[in-house]
Amino acid sequence: MNVDVLGQAMAEQLDQILWTARSAGSTLIVSRGQHPDAIGVMMREGLVRERLGHLVLTPKGHARRRECAPY
Protein backbone atom coordinates (compact mmCIF):
# COMPACT_ATOMS: atom_id res chain seq x y z
CA MET A 1 0.00 0.00 0.00
CA ASN A 2 1.22 3.50 -0.83
CA VAL A 3 2.40 5.76 2.03
CA ASP A 4 0.05 8.55 0.87
CA VAL A 5 -2.88 6.15 1.07
CA LEU A 6 -1.84 5.12 4.60
CA GLY A 7 -1.52 8.77 5.61
CA GLN A 8 -4.92 9.55 4.17
CA ALA A 9 -6.47 6.55 5.93
CA MET A 10 -4.97 7.69 9.27
CA ALA A 11 -6.21 11.26 8.68
CA GLU A 12 -9.71 9.94 8.00
CA GLN A 13 -9.54 7.77 11.12
CA LEU A 14 -8.45 10.77 13.21
CA ASP A 15 -11.30 12.87 11.83
CA GLN A 16 -13.77 10.09 12.68
CA ILE A 17 -12.41 9.78 16.22
CA LEU A 18 -12.55 13.55 16.75
CA TRP A 19 -16.08 13.78 15.39
CA THR A 20 -17.32 10.99 17.71
CA ALA A 21 -15.81 12.53 20.87
CA ARG A 22 -18.42 12.57 23.61
CA SER A 23 -19.40 15.56 25.65
CA ALA A 24 -18.76 15.70 29.40
CA GLY A 25 -19.99 19.13 30.35
CA SER A 26 -17.93 21.62 28.39
CA THR A 27 -15.21 19.01 27.73
CA LEU A 28 -15.03 16.62 24.79
CA ILE A 29 -13.60 13.21 25.67
CA VAL A 30 -12.09 10.69 23.25
CA SER A 31 -12.54 7.00 24.03
CA ARG A 32 -9.42 5.07 25.01
CA GLY A 33 -10.93 2.14 23.10
CA GLN A 34 -9.79 3.72 19.83
CA HIS A 35 -6.77 2.37 17.97
CA PRO A 36 -3.62 3.00 20.08
CA ASP A 37 -1.63 4.27 17.06
CA ALA A 38 -4.34 6.82 16.30
CA ILE A 39 -4.35 8.01 19.91
CA GLY A 40 -0.55 8.29 19.81
CA VAL A 41 -0.72 10.41 16.65
CA MET A 42 -3.42 12.63 18.18
CA MET A 43 -1.29 13.19 21.30
CA ARG A 44 1.85 13.95 19.25
CA GLU A 45 -0.08 16.41 17.06
CA GLY A 46 -1.51 18.11 20.15
CA LEU A 47 -5.13 17.25 19.35
CA VAL A 48 -5.75 15.56 22.72
CA ARG A 49 -4.13 15.55 26.13
CA GLU A 50 -4.57 13.49 29.24
CA ARG A 51 -6.51 15.06 32.09
CA LEU A 52 -7.63 13.16 35.19
CA GLY A 53 -7.17 9.87 33.34
CA HIS A 54 -9.25 10.94 30.33
CA LEU A 55 -8.20 11.96 26.83
CA VAL A 56 -9.67 15.41 26.24
CA LEU A 57 -9.61 17.56 23.14
CA THR A 58 -7.27 20.54 23.17
CA PRO A 59 -8.16 23.84 21.46
CA LYS A 60 -6.28 22.51 18.41
CA GLY A 61 -8.39 19.32 18.59
CA HIS A 62 -11.59 21.38 18.76
CA ALA A 63 -10.54 23.34 15.66
CA ARG A 64 -9.74 20.13 13.74
CA ARG A 65 -13.09 18.67 14.85
CA ARG A 66 -14.94 21.68 13.42
CA GLU A 67 -13.00 21.29 10.13
CA CYS A 68 -14.03 17.64 9.76
CA ALA A 69 -17.73 18.23 10.55
CA PRO A 70 -19.88 16.20 8.14
CA TYR A 71 -22.28 19.11 7.57
XYZ file of N, CA, C and O in Angstrom, residues 17-18 21-22 26-30 39-51 54-67:
144
model
N -12.551 9.822 14.765
C -12.409 9.779 16.218
C -12.764 11.133 16.825
O -13.501 11.214 17.812
N -12.249 12.216 16.232
C -12.551 13.550 16.745
C -14.039 13.851 16.666
O -14.612 14.429 17.590
N -16.131 12.216 19.471
C -15.809 12.530 20.870
C -17.102 12.841 21.614
O -17.997 13.488 21.087
N -17.186 12.357 22.849
C -18.419 12.570 23.607
C -18.269 13.758 24.543
O -17.179 14.088 24.985
N -18.499 20.807 29.465
C -17.931 21.622 28.388
C -16.700 20.961 27.774
O -16.057 21.537 26.910
N -16.392 19.734 28.198
C -15.213 19.011 27.729
C -15.609 17.916 26.756
O -16.626 17.265 26.952
N -14.821 17.728 25.711
C -15.032 16.622 24.790
C -13.988 15.556 25.080
O -12.792 15.838 25.113
N -14.463 14.323 25.286
C -13.596 13.214 25.669
C -13.531 12.198 24.542
O -14.551 11.831 23.960
N -12.322 11.715 24.269
C -12.086 10.690 23.255
C -11.973 9.352 23.978
O -11.315 9.246 25.016
N -4.423 7.197 18.702
C -4.351 8.015 19.910
C -2.949 8.597 20.053
O -2.789 9.772 20.399
N -1.925 7.802 19.753
C -0.549 8.295 19.809
C -0.324 9.456 18.855
O 0.293 10.461 19.220
N -0.839 9.334 17.640
C -0.719 10.410 16.650
C -1.442 11.661 17.145
O -0.915 12.774 17.060
N -2.643 11.484 17.691
C -3.416 12.627 18.182
C -2.683 13.339 19.324
O -2.695 14.566 19.389
N -2.036 12.574 20.195
C -1.286 13.192 21.300
C -0.048 13.920 20.766
O 0.242 15.046 21.190
N 0.659 13.305 19.822
C 1.852 13.949 19.251
C 1.503 15.224 18.493
O 2.261 16.188 18.498
N 0.345 15.224 17.816
C -0.078 16.408 17.063
C -0.718 17.468 17.958
O -1.059 18.546 17.490
N -0.923 17.143 19.224
C -1.506 18.112 20.150
C -3.010 18.238 20.036
O -3.579 19.250 20.441
N -3.672 17.212 19.494
C -5.130 17.254 19.349
C -5.839 16.842 20.639
O -6.961 17.278 20.895
N -5.195 15.985 21.423
C -5.751 15.557 22.716
C -4.636 15.602 23.761
O -3.458 15.585 23.437
N -5.060 15.655 25.009
C -4.127 15.554 26.128
C -4.803 14.748 27.221
O -6.027 14.573 27.215
N -4.014 14.278 28.145
C -4.566 13.492 29.237
C -4.887 14.423 30.397
O -4.083 15.280 30.764
N -6.098 14.273 30.930
C -6.512 15.064 32.092
C -7.365 14.190 32.986
O -8.403 13.670 32.547
N -8.442 10.919 31.559
C -9.248 10.938 30.329
C -8.450 11.611 29.219
O -7.573 12.430 29.478
N -8.779 11.282 27.983
C -8.204 11.962 26.826
C -9.182 13.048 26.403
O -10.297 12.754 25.983
N -8.786 14.290 26.556
C -9.669 15.408 26.244
C -9.115 16.200 25.064
O -7.905 16.286 24.869
N -10.024 16.765 24.290
C -9.611 17.563 23.144
C -8.985 18.871 23.603
O -9.472 19.508 24.538
N -7.916 19.254 22.937
C -7.265 20.540 23.170
C -7.940 21.572 22.258
O -8.755 21.205 21.399
N -7.611 22.847 22.407
C -8.158 23.838 21.464
C -7.844 23.468 20.005
O -8.683 23.639 19.122
N -6.648 22.948 19.763
C -6.280 22.513 18.414
C -7.180 21.347 17.973
O -7.596 21.267 16.813
N -7.498 20.443 18.891
C -8.394 19.324 18.589
C -9.801 19.797 18.279
O -10.461 19.277 17.382
N -10.263 20.804 19.020
C -11.594 21.377 18.757
C -11.642 21.990 17.357
O -12.617 21.817 16.627
N -10.576 22.708 16.994
C -10.539 23.337 15.664
C -10.550 22.274 14.572
O -11.292 22.400 13.585
N -9.770 21.216 14.742
C -9.740 20.130 13.743
C -11.097 19.440 13.672
O -11.556 19.063 12.604
N -11.763 19.286 14.814
C -13.091 18.666 14.846
C -14.090 19.485 14.036
O -14.894 18.957 13.295
N -14.030 20.816 14.200
C -14.937 21.684 13.420
C -14.657 21.563 11.923
O -15.572 21.574 11.101
N -13.372 21.420 11.548
C -13.001 21.286 10.131
C -13.532 19.983 9.509
O -13.846 19.958 8.331
